[in-house]
mmCIF file of C-alpha atoms in Angstrom:
data_model
loop_
_atom_site.group_PDB
_atom_site.id
_atom_site.type_symbol
_atom_site.label_atom_id
_atom_site.label_comp_id
_atom_site.label_asym_id
_atom_site.label_seq_id
_atom_site.Cartn_x
_atom_site.Cartn_y
_atom_site.Cartn_z
ATOM 1 C CA MET A 7 175.634 52.570 -61.902
ATOM 2 C CA SER A 8 171.841 52.485 -62.171
ATOM 3 C CA THR A 9 169.845 54.832 -64.353
ATOM 4 C CA VAL A 10 168.455 56.582 -61.284
ATOM 5 C CA ASN A 11 171.973 57.172 -59.930
ATOM 6 C CA ARG A 12 172.977 58.652 -63.287
ATOM 7 C CA LEU A 13 169.898 60.850 -63.137
ATOM 8 C CA MET A 14 171.014 62.199 -59.761
ATOM 9 C CA LEU A 15 174.413 63.420 -61.033
ATOM 10 C CA PRO A 16 173.395 67.026 -61.847
ATOM 11 C CA PHE A 17 171.510 67.252 -58.542
ATOM 12 C CA ASN A 18 174.472 65.960 -56.564
ATOM 13 C CA GLU A 19 176.788 68.421 -58.291
ATOM 14 C CA GLY A 20 174.398 71.303 -57.620
ATOM 15 C CA THR A 21 173.931 72.051 -61.307
ATOM 16 C CA ILE A 22 170.156 71.808 -61.097
ATOM 17 C CA ALA A 23 167.717 71.739 -58.187
ATOM 18 C CA LEU A 24 164.105 70.816 -57.626
ATOM 19 C CA PRO A 25 161.582 73.644 -57.262
ATOM 20 C CA ASP A 26 160.236 74.269 -53.753
ATOM 21 C CA SER A 27 156.698 73.319 -54.758
ATOM 22 C CA GLY A 28 154.729 71.694 -57.550
ATOM 23 C CA THR A 29 154.468 68.283 -59.157
ATOM 24 C CA ILE A 30 157.543 66.319 -60.224
ATOM 25 C CA ALA A 31 156.649 63.973 -63.077
ATOM 26 C CA VAL A 32 158.855 61.028 -64.078
ATOM 27 C CA LEU A 33 157.961 59.620 -67.502
ATOM 28 C CA ARG A 34 158.730 55.950 -68.062
ATOM 29 C CA ALA A 35 159.688 55.736 -64.401
ATOM 30 C CA ARG A 36 162.063 52.921 -63.461
ATOM 31 C CA THR A 37 162.028 50.399 -60.621
ATOM 32 C CA GLU A 38 165.264 51.569 -58.961
ATOM 33 C CA GLY A 39 163.348 54.046 -56.812
ATOM 34 C CA TYR A 40 163.422 57.801 -56.288
ATOM 35 C CA GLY A 41 164.245 58.137 -52.618
ATOM 36 C CA ASP A 42 166.007 61.487 -53.104
ATOM 37 C CA PHE A 43 162.802 63.135 -54.353
ATOM 38 C CA PRO A 44 159.863 64.245 -52.159
ATOM 39 C CA LYS A 45 157.420 61.354 -52.423
ATOM 40 C CA ASP A 46 154.335 63.481 -51.847
ATOM 41 C CA ARG A 47 155.081 65.551 -54.968
ATOM 42 C CA LEU A 48 156.288 62.769 -57.228
ATOM 43 C CA VAL A 49 154.135 61.272 -59.985
ATOM 44 C CA CYS A 50 155.487 58.204 -61.783
ATOM 45 C CA VAL A 51 154.151 57.836 -65.329
ATOM 46 C CA GLN A 52 154.449 54.281 -66.606
ATOM 47 C CA GLY A 53 152.355 52.183 -68.999
ATOM 48 C CA PHE A 54 154.209 48.870 -68.593
ATOM 49 C CA TYR A 55 152.169 46.942 -66.065
ATOM 50 C CA PRO A 56 154.922 45.084 -64.126
ATOM 51 C CA THR A 57 156.821 48.355 -63.546
ATOM 52 C CA PHE A 58 153.592 50.233 -62.790
ATOM 53 C CA GLN A 59 152.678 47.562 -60.243
ATOM 54 C CA PHE A 60 156.132 47.689 -58.626
ATOM 55 C CA LEU A 61 156.100 51.475 -58.249
ATOM 56 C CA GLN A 62 152.569 51.498 -56.917
ATOM 57 C CA ALA A 63 153.424 48.819 -54.348
ATOM 58 C CA ALA A 64 156.434 50.918 -53.302
ATOM 59 C CA GLY A 65 154.058 53.746 -52.400
ATOM 60 C CA TYR A 66 154.593 56.038 -55.391
ATOM 61 C CA ARG A 67 151.685 57.858 -56.997
ATOM 62 C CA THR A 68 151.634 56.060 -60.334
ATOM 63 C CA THR A 69 149.604 56.716 -63.476
ATOM 64 C CA THR A 70 149.583 55.936 -67.182
ATOM 65 C CA GLU A 71 148.824 59.538 -68.135
ATOM 66 C CA ILE A 72 151.118 62.583 -68.029
ATOM 67 C CA PRO A 73 149.765 65.221 -65.613
ATOM 68 C CA ASP A 74 148.390 68.364 -67.237
ATOM 69 C CA SER A 75 150.827 70.641 -65.417
ATOM 70 C CA VAL A 76 154.174 69.861 -63.774
ATOM 71 C CA ALA A 77 156.805 72.030 -62.139
ATOM 72 C CA PHE A 78 159.654 69.662 -62.987
ATOM 73 C CA GLY A 79 159.850 66.887 -65.583
ATOM 74 C CA ILE A 80 162.046 63.831 -66.004
ATOM 75 C CA VAL A 81 162.085 61.534 -69.033
ATOM 76 C CA HIS A 82 163.741 58.116 -69.033
ATOM 77 C CA LEU A 83 164.370 56.865 -72.549
ATOM 78 C CA THR A 84 163.184 53.566 -74.009
ATOM 79 C CA LYS A 85 164.549 51.623 -76.974
ATOM 80 C CA ALA A 86 162.088 53.295 -79.398
ATOM 81 C CA LYS A 87 163.334 56.492 -81.074
ATOM 82 C CA ASP A 88 159.920 57.934 -81.960
ATOM 83 C CA GLU A 89 158.560 57.171 -78.510
ATOM 84 C CA ASN A 90 161.491 58.997 -76.902
ATOM 85 C CA ARG A 91 160.925 62.081 -79.032
ATOM 86 C CA ALA A 92 157.208 62.034 -78.259
ATOM 87 C CA LEU A 93 157.853 61.692 -74.513
ATOM 88 C CA LEU A 94 160.143 64.719 -74.601
ATOM 89 C CA ALA A 95 157.567 66.741 -76.557
ATOM 90 C CA ARG A 96 154.694 65.833 -74.251
ATOM 91 C CA ALA A 97 156.739 66.464 -71.130
ATOM 92 C CA TYR A 98 157.605 69.920 -72.480
ATOM 93 C CA ASP A 99 153.887 70.595 -73.064
ATOM 94 C CA ALA A 100 153.063 69.700 -69.450
ATOM 95 C CA LEU A 101 155.942 71.739 -68.016
ATOM 96 C CA GLU A 102 155.159 75.076 -66.411
ATOM 97 C CA ASP A 103 156.899 78.153 -67.822
ATOM 98 C CA GLY A 104 160.426 78.325 -66.461
ATOM 99 C CA GLY A 105 160.361 74.672 -65.413
ATOM 100 C CA THR A 106 163.226 72.261 -65.955
ATOM 101 C CA LEU A 107 163.065 69.094 -68.045
ATOM 102 C CA VAL A 108 165.716 66.401 -67.503
ATOM 103 C CA VAL A 109 166.287 63.601 -70.016
ATOM 104 C CA ASP A 110 168.154 60.445 -69.003
ATOM 105 C CA GLY A 111 169.173 57.594 -71.278
ATOM 106 C CA ALA A 112 171.777 55.054 -72.259
ATOM 107 C CA LYS A 113 173.762 55.259 -75.474
ATOM 108 C CA THR A 114 171.937 52.144 -76.664
ATOM 109 C CA GLU A 115 168.640 53.998 -76.145
ATOM 110 C CA GLY A 116 169.678 56.823 -78.457
ATOM 111 C CA ILE A 117 170.450 59.546 -75.921
ATOM 112 C CA GLU A 118 173.148 61.059 -78.159
ATOM 113 C CA SER A 119 170.952 61.389 -81.241
ATOM 114 C CA LEU A 120 168.010 62.694 -79.219
ATOM 115 C CA MET A 121 170.119 65.383 -77.590
ATOM 116 C CA LYS A 122 171.544 66.382 -80.974
ATOM 117 C CA ALA A 123 168.030 66.684 -82.417
ATOM 118 C CA ALA A 124 166.786 68.587 -79.354
ATOM 119 C CA LYS A 125 169.635 71.108 -79.617
ATOM 120 C CA LYS A 126 168.499 72.060 -83.122
ATOM 121 C CA LEU A 127 165.131 73.141 -81.712
ATOM 122 C CA HIS A 128 165.856 74.406 -78.190
ATOM 123 C CA THR A 129 168.768 75.462 -75.991
ATOM 124 C CA VAL A 130 170.139 72.638 -73.866
ATOM 125 C CA ASP A 131 171.368 74.007 -70.538
ATOM 126 C CA GLY A 132 173.779 71.226 -69.665
ATOM 127 C CA GLN A 133 174.769 67.585 -69.915
ATOM 128 C CA LEU A 134 176.666 64.939 -67.958
ATOM 129 C CA SER A 135 177.914 61.519 -69.068
ATOM 130 C CA LYS A 136 178.132 58.406 -66.910
ATOM 131 C CA ALA A 137 177.588 54.646 -67.022
ATOM 132 C CA HIS A 138 177.390 54.354 -70.826
ATOM 133 C CA GLY A 139 174.742 57.034 -70.934
ATOM 134 C CA LYS A 140 173.981 60.683 -70.514
ATOM 135 C CA VAL A 141 171.733 63.171 -68.760
ATOM 136 C CA PHE A 142 170.840 66.486 -70.364
ATOM 137 C CA TRP A 143 168.452 69.217 -69.273
ATOM 138 C CA LEU A 144 166.717 72.293 -70.567
ATOM 139 C CA THR A 145 164.443 75.071 -69.304
ATOM 140 C CA LYS A 146 161.025 75.822 -70.769
ATOM 141 C CA THR A 147 161.397 79.319 -72.143
ATOM 142 C CA ALA A 148 158.310 79.673 -74.344
ATOM 143 C CA ARG A 149 154.756 78.404 -74.397
ATOM 144 C CA ALA A 150 155.050 77.359 -78.029
ATOM 145 C CA ASN A 151 156.427 73.824 -78.048
ATOM 146 C CA PRO A 152 159.449 73.539 -80.384
ATOM 147 C CA PHE A 153 159.111 69.745 -80.254
ATOM 148 C CA SER A 154 155.399 69.689 -81.148
ATOM 149 C CA GLU A 155 155.902 67.699 -84.358
ATOM 150 C CA TRP A 156 157.264 64.805 -82.298
ATOM 151 C CA ALA A 157 154.283 64.502 -79.947
ATOM 152 C CA SER A 158 151.843 62.688 -82.246
ATOM 153 C CA ALA A 159 153.883 59.461 -82.354
ATOM 154 C CA LEU A 160 152.196 58.318 -79.136
ATOM 155 C CA SER A 161 148.714 58.841 -80.582
ATOM 156 C CA PRO A 162 147.345 55.714 -82.305
ATOM 157 C CA SER A 163 147.316 56.009 -86.086
ATOM 158 C CA PRO A 164 147.014 53.533 -88.995
ATOM 159 C CA ASN A 165 150.135 51.527 -89.800
ATOM 160 C CA MET A 166 151.070 50.114 -93.209
ATOM 161 C CA ASP A 167 148.450 47.379 -92.811
ATOM 162 C CA GLY A 168 145.718 49.784 -91.735
ATOM 163 C CA TYR A 169 145.712 48.887 -88.039
ATOM 164 C CA MET A 170 145.930 51.438 -85.253
ATOM 165 C CA THR A 171 149.340 51.376 -83.554
ATOM 166 C CA ALA A 172 151.707 53.844 -81.873
ATOM 167 C CA ALA A 173 155.412 54.386 -81.230
ATOM 168 C CA GLY A 174 156.947 51.998 -78.727
ATOM 169 C CA VAL A 175 154.348 49.272 -79.307
ATOM 170 C CA PHE A 176 155.773 45.931 -80.484
ATOM 171 C CA SER A 177 155.744 45.608 -84.285
ATOM 172 C CA ALA A 178 154.036 48.977 -84.632
ATOM 173 C CA GLU A 179 154.953 49.275 -88.322
ATOM 174 C CA GLY A 180 152.998 46.215 -89.443
ATOM 175 C CA ILE A 181 151.872 42.662 -88.760
ATOM 176 C CA ASP A 182 154.541 40.592 -87.014
ATOM 177 C CA GLN A 183 155.677 37.646 -89.124
ATOM 178 C CA GLY A 184 155.462 35.226 -86.200
ATOM 179 C CA SER A 185 151.814 36.091 -85.608
ATOM 180 C CA ALA A 186 151.173 35.877 -89.353
ATOM 181 C CA GLU A 187 152.467 32.282 -89.338
ATOM 182 C CA LEU A 188 150.460 31.309 -86.256
ATOM 183 C CA ALA A 189 147.119 32.708 -87.456
ATOM 184 C CA PRO A 190 146.343 30.094 -90.148
ATOM 185 C CA VAL A 191 147.312 27.244 -87.819
ATOM 186 C CA ILE A 192 144.678 28.191 -85.222
ATOM 187 C CA ALA A 193 141.897 28.817 -87.745
ATOM 188 C CA GLY A 194 138.929 26.586 -86.912
ATOM 189 C CA LYS A 195 140.651 25.007 -83.901
ATOM 190 C CA LEU A 196 139.561 27.256 -81.025
ATOM 191 C CA LYS A 197 136.363 27.218 -79.013
ATOM 192 C CA GLY A 198 135.015 28.226 -75.636
ATOM 193 C CA ARG A 199 137.039 30.547 -73.452
ATOM 194 C CA VAL A 200 140.363 31.652 -74.988
ATOM 195 C CA ALA A 201 143.238 33.877 -73.816
ATOM 196 C CA ASP A 202 145.856 35.674 -75.887
ATOM 197 C CA LEU A 203 148.964 36.166 -73.753
ATOM 198 C CA GLY A 204 150.941 39.240 -74.783
ATOM 199 C CA ALA A 205 148.189 40.328 -77.172
ATOM 200 C CA GLY A 206 149.914 43.512 -78.360
ATOM 201 C CA TRP A 207 147.761 45.700 -80.589
ATOM 202 C CA GLY A 208 145.374 42.864 -81.244
ATOM 203 C CA TRP A 209 145.988 41.496 -84.745
ATOM 204 C CA LEU A 210 146.333 37.830 -83.724
ATOM 205 C CA ALA A 211 143.269 38.045 -81.483
ATOM 206 C CA GLN A 212 141.263 39.547 -84.327
ATOM 207 C CA GLN A 213 142.290 36.724 -86.654
ATOM 208 C CA ALA A 214 141.396 34.145 -84.014
ATOM 209 C CA LEU A 215 137.928 35.616 -83.534
ATOM 210 C CA GLU A 216 137.252 35.869 -87.259
ATOM 211 C CA SER A 217 138.356 32.299 -88.022
ATOM 212 C CA ASN A 218 136.825 30.606 -84.964
ATOM 213 C CA PRO A 219 133.087 31.250 -84.548
ATOM 214 C CA ALA A 220 132.991 28.727 -81.672
ATOM 215 C CA ILE A 221 135.014 31.091 -79.449
ATOM 216 C CA GLU A 222 132.739 32.327 -76.662
ATOM 217 C CA SER A 223 135.159 34.885 -75.237
ATOM 218 C CA LEU A 224 138.734 35.949 -75.882
ATOM 219 C CA ASP A 225 140.761 37.734 -73.217
ATOM 220 C CA LEU A 226 143.524 39.931 -74.607
ATOM 221 C CA ILE A 227 146.088 40.073 -71.790
ATOM 222 C CA GLU A 228 148.736 42.721 -72.470
ATOM 223 C CA ALA A 229 151.271 44.477 -70.219
ATOM 224 C CA GLU A 230 151.770 47.616 -72.314
ATOM 225 C CA HIS A 231 148.887 50.026 -71.709
ATOM 226 C CA LEU A 232 149.232 51.823 -75.043
ATOM 227 C CA ALA A 233 149.290 48.542 -76.989
ATOM 228 C CA LEU A 234 146.061 47.467 -75.315
ATOM 229 C CA HIS A 235 144.513 50.853 -76.107
ATOM 230 C CA CYS A 236 145.402 50.255 -79.762
ATOM 231 C CA ALA A 237 143.859 46.772 -79.574
ATOM 232 C CA GLU A 238 140.624 48.301 -78.323
ATOM 233 C CA ARG A 239 140.622 50.492 -81.426
ATOM 234 C CA ASN A 240 141.337 47.548 -83.746
ATOM 235 C CA LEU A 241 138.828 44.988 -82.479
ATOM 236 C CA ASN A 242 135.087 45.397 -82.752
ATOM 237 C CA ASP A 243 133.881 42.063 -81.444
ATOM 238 C CA PRO A 244 131.748 41.652 -78.310
ATOM 239 C CA ARG A 245 133.609 38.455 -77.453
ATOM 240 C CA ALA A 246 136.873 40.382 -76.928
ATOM 241 C CA ARG A 247 137.830 41.467 -73.409
ATOM 242 C CA PHE A 248 140.819 43.707 -72.793
ATOM 243 C CA ILE A 249 142.937 43.072 -69.701
ATOM 244 C CA TRP A 250 145.886 45.276 -68.749
ATOM 245 C CA GLY A 251 148.138 43.030 -66.719
ATOM 246 C CA ASP A 252 151.151 40.741 -66.518
ATOM 247 C CA ALA A 253 150.506 37.558 -68.492
ATOM 248 C CA ARG A 254 152.866 35.716 -66.145
ATOM 249 C CA GLU A 255 150.557 36.332 -63.165
ATOM 250 C CA VAL A 256 147.809 33.727 -63.273
ATOM 251 C CA THR A 257 144.602 34.555 -61.427
ATOM 252 C CA ALA A 258 142.068 32.477 -63.371
ATOM 253 C CA LYS A 259 143.506 28.990 -62.903
ATOM 254 C CA ARG A 260 142.250 26.025 -64.929
ATOM 255 C CA SER A 261 139.556 28.129 -66.600
ATOM 256 C CA TYR A 262 140.534 28.484 -70.281
ATOM 257 C CA ASP A 263 139.875 26.071 -73.129
ATOM 258 C CA ALA A 264 142.746 27.437 -75.200
ATOM 259 C CA VAL A 265 145.654 29.865 -74.992
ATOM 260 C CA ILE A 266 147.351 31.476 -77.977
ATOM 261 C CA SER A 267 150.574 33.440 -77.715
ATOM 262 C CA ASN A 268 153.368 35.133 -79.586
ATOM 263 C CA PRO A 269 155.376 35.760 -76.417
ATOM 264 C CA PRO A 270 158.053 38.419 -76.033
ATOM 265 C CA PHE A 271 161.606 37.184 -75.815
ATOM 266 C CA HIS A 272 163.320 40.444 -74.924
ATOM 267 C CA THR A 273 162.647 43.608 -72.907
ATOM 268 C CA GLY A 274 165.806 45.394 -74.021
ATOM 269 C CA ARG A 275 168.293 44.515 -76.732
ATOM 270 C CA LYS A 276 169.349 41.155 -75.280
ATOM 271 C CA ALA A 277 167.258 38.031 -75.758
ATOM 272 C CA GLU A 278 165.569 36.827 -72.576
ATOM 273 C CA PRO A 279 164.089 33.362 -73.230
ATOM 274 C CA ALA A 280 162.933 33.261 -69.594
ATOM 275 C CA LEU A 281 160.037 35.516 -70.614
ATOM 276 C CA GLY A 282 158.711 32.957 -73.066
ATOM 277 C CA ARG A 283 159.203 30.167 -70.539
ATOM 278 C CA ALA A 284 157.175 32.137 -68.001
ATOM 279 C CA PHE A 285 154.364 32.534 -70.552
ATOM 280 C CA ILE A 286 154.372 28.768 -71.132
ATOM 281 C CA ALA A 287 154.148 28.077 -67.395
ATOM 282 C CA ALA A 288 151.334 30.603 -67.070
ATOM 283 C CA ALA A 289 149.442 28.962 -69.943
ATOM 284 C CA ARG A 290 149.783 25.586 -68.210
ATOM 285 C CA ASP A 291 148.195 26.995 -65.058
ATOM 286 C CA MET A 292 145.403 28.788 -66.941
ATOM 287 C CA LEU A 293 144.247 25.873 -69.063
ATOM 288 C CA LYS A 294 141.604 23.294 -68.246
ATOM 289 C CA PRO A 295 142.859 19.669 -68.230
ATOM 290 C CA SER A 296 141.560 19.362 -71.794
ATOM 291 C CA GLY A 297 143.009 22.717 -72.854
ATOM 292 C CA HIS A 298 145.326 23.553 -75.761
ATOM 293 C CA LEU A 299 148.255 25.958 -76.136
ATOM 294 C CA TYR A 300 149.215 27.305 -79.566
ATOM 295 C CA LEU A 301 152.534 29.157 -79.477
ATOM 296 C CA VAL A 302 154.835 30.747 -82.042
ATOM 297 C CA ALA A 303 158.528 31.155 -81.258
ATOM 298 C CA ASN A 304 161.787 31.943 -83.012
ATOM 299 C CA ARG A 305 163.358 28.663 -84.099
ATOM 300 C CA GLN A 306 166.532 29.195 -82.070
ATOM 301 C CA LEU A 307 164.697 29.645 -78.761
ATOM 302 C CA ALA A 308 164.913 26.491 -76.655
ATOM 303 C CA TYR A 309 161.488 26.218 -75.060
ATOM 304 C CA GLU A 310 161.181 22.442 -75.397
ATOM 305 C CA ALA A 311 162.334 21.575 -71.862
ATOM 306 C CA THR A 312 159.803 23.956 -70.319
ATOM 307 C CA LEU A 313 157.052 22.747 -72.641
ATOM 308 C CA ASN A 314 157.714 19.133 -71.711
ATOM 309 C CA GLU A 315 157.714 20.019 -68.021
ATOM 310 C CA CYS A 316 154.361 21.749 -68.366
ATOM 311 C CA PHE A 317 152.505 19.585 -70.903
ATOM 312 C CA ALA A 318 152.170 15.869 -71.540
ATOM 313 C CA ARG A 319 151.931 16.277 -75.314
ATOM 314 C CA VAL A 320 154.012 18.736 -77.327
ATOM 315 C CA ASP A 321 154.147 18.896 -81.134
ATOM 316 C CA VAL A 322 155.840 21.237 -83.569
ATOM 317 C CA VAL A 323 153.090 21.549 -86.169
ATOM 318 C CA ASN A 324 154.755 23.972 -88.550
ATOM 319 C CA GLN A 325 158.201 25.468 -89.189
ATOM 320 C CA SER A 326 159.624 28.143 -91.434
ATOM 321 C CA SER A 327 163.097 29.588 -91.817
ATOM 322 C CA ARG A 328 162.511 31.802 -88.755
ATOM 323 C CA TYR A 329 159.650 30.428 -86.686
ATOM 324 C CA LYS A 330 158.158 27.278 -85.232
ATOM 325 C CA ILE A 331 154.497 26.744 -84.319
ATOM 326 C CA ILE A 332 153.979 24.600 -81.239
ATOM 327 C CA HIS A 333 150.799 22.845 -80.144
ATOM 328 C CA ALA A 334 150.850 21.680 -76.519
ATOM 329 C CA ARG A 335 148.136 19.637 -74.787
ATOM 330 C CA LYS A 336 147.320 17.983 -71.474
ATOM 331 C CA PRO A 337 148.723 20.515 -68.990
ATOM 332 C CA LYS A 338 150.475 18.860 -66.083
#
């Protein structure tokens, strides 16, 4: 059963119903579709570019920002606890008095613990379990937000290393070790036009700019809107350009002198090496014939076949107990 089908359970059973008018906001909207909801009143809120793009192409009104006022709210959970709490708090803020807020999530996304925490602060009207997950809902009964302390997690703030990050952003707590191992390898080796695929909140790009004065421009290409917003706060260099998009979609072919990347290898809890392979293929298509790719990857991830398909020269230039640094040249 899909998450959207689980979401529809209380509607199908007649336990809750949509209001006759007003905006219906779906936070962290999914790709399964919302055909049972009136499309002209539905607003899909999503900051992950591939999902945003899918929903927009399907004809849904899609935005990265929660509307100021909604008659009915829906929150789909992510894998980040603090992000989930903040989404619930912000949805409650946007909800009109007397409006209903529905929260949908899998057990692996923390639906049980979130509902338990929510019940300590507000009455939960009902719940239904299905497909290794749960849906619960509540009614906004007061203007004062009982979840207000949760809301700030989605506002960028300094992490342990002093960089601006937010809940749900990759390695929000501090500098990722893979990026930390790649940074010294690329020092002094980059020039011209450079791209950082999956740039996150911008630490690796900042290091690249500081250690490579010959860089003319550096495009930070990042799919998560909030991560890119944090990167904009962290980098103060006129050579940096911030691009919200899917790093796997290549538009500027054969135009970069170098690509650096600490690619994602999972979107949920399971490893998905295909993501890293797609980044490698994209780098191949982006690079000039004389271009260079510098990549960090977990040692157990088998990217070598893809690298050899895409590049004529591939070298592992550094290894640690967890990571390997790969330098690839001569894109095929």
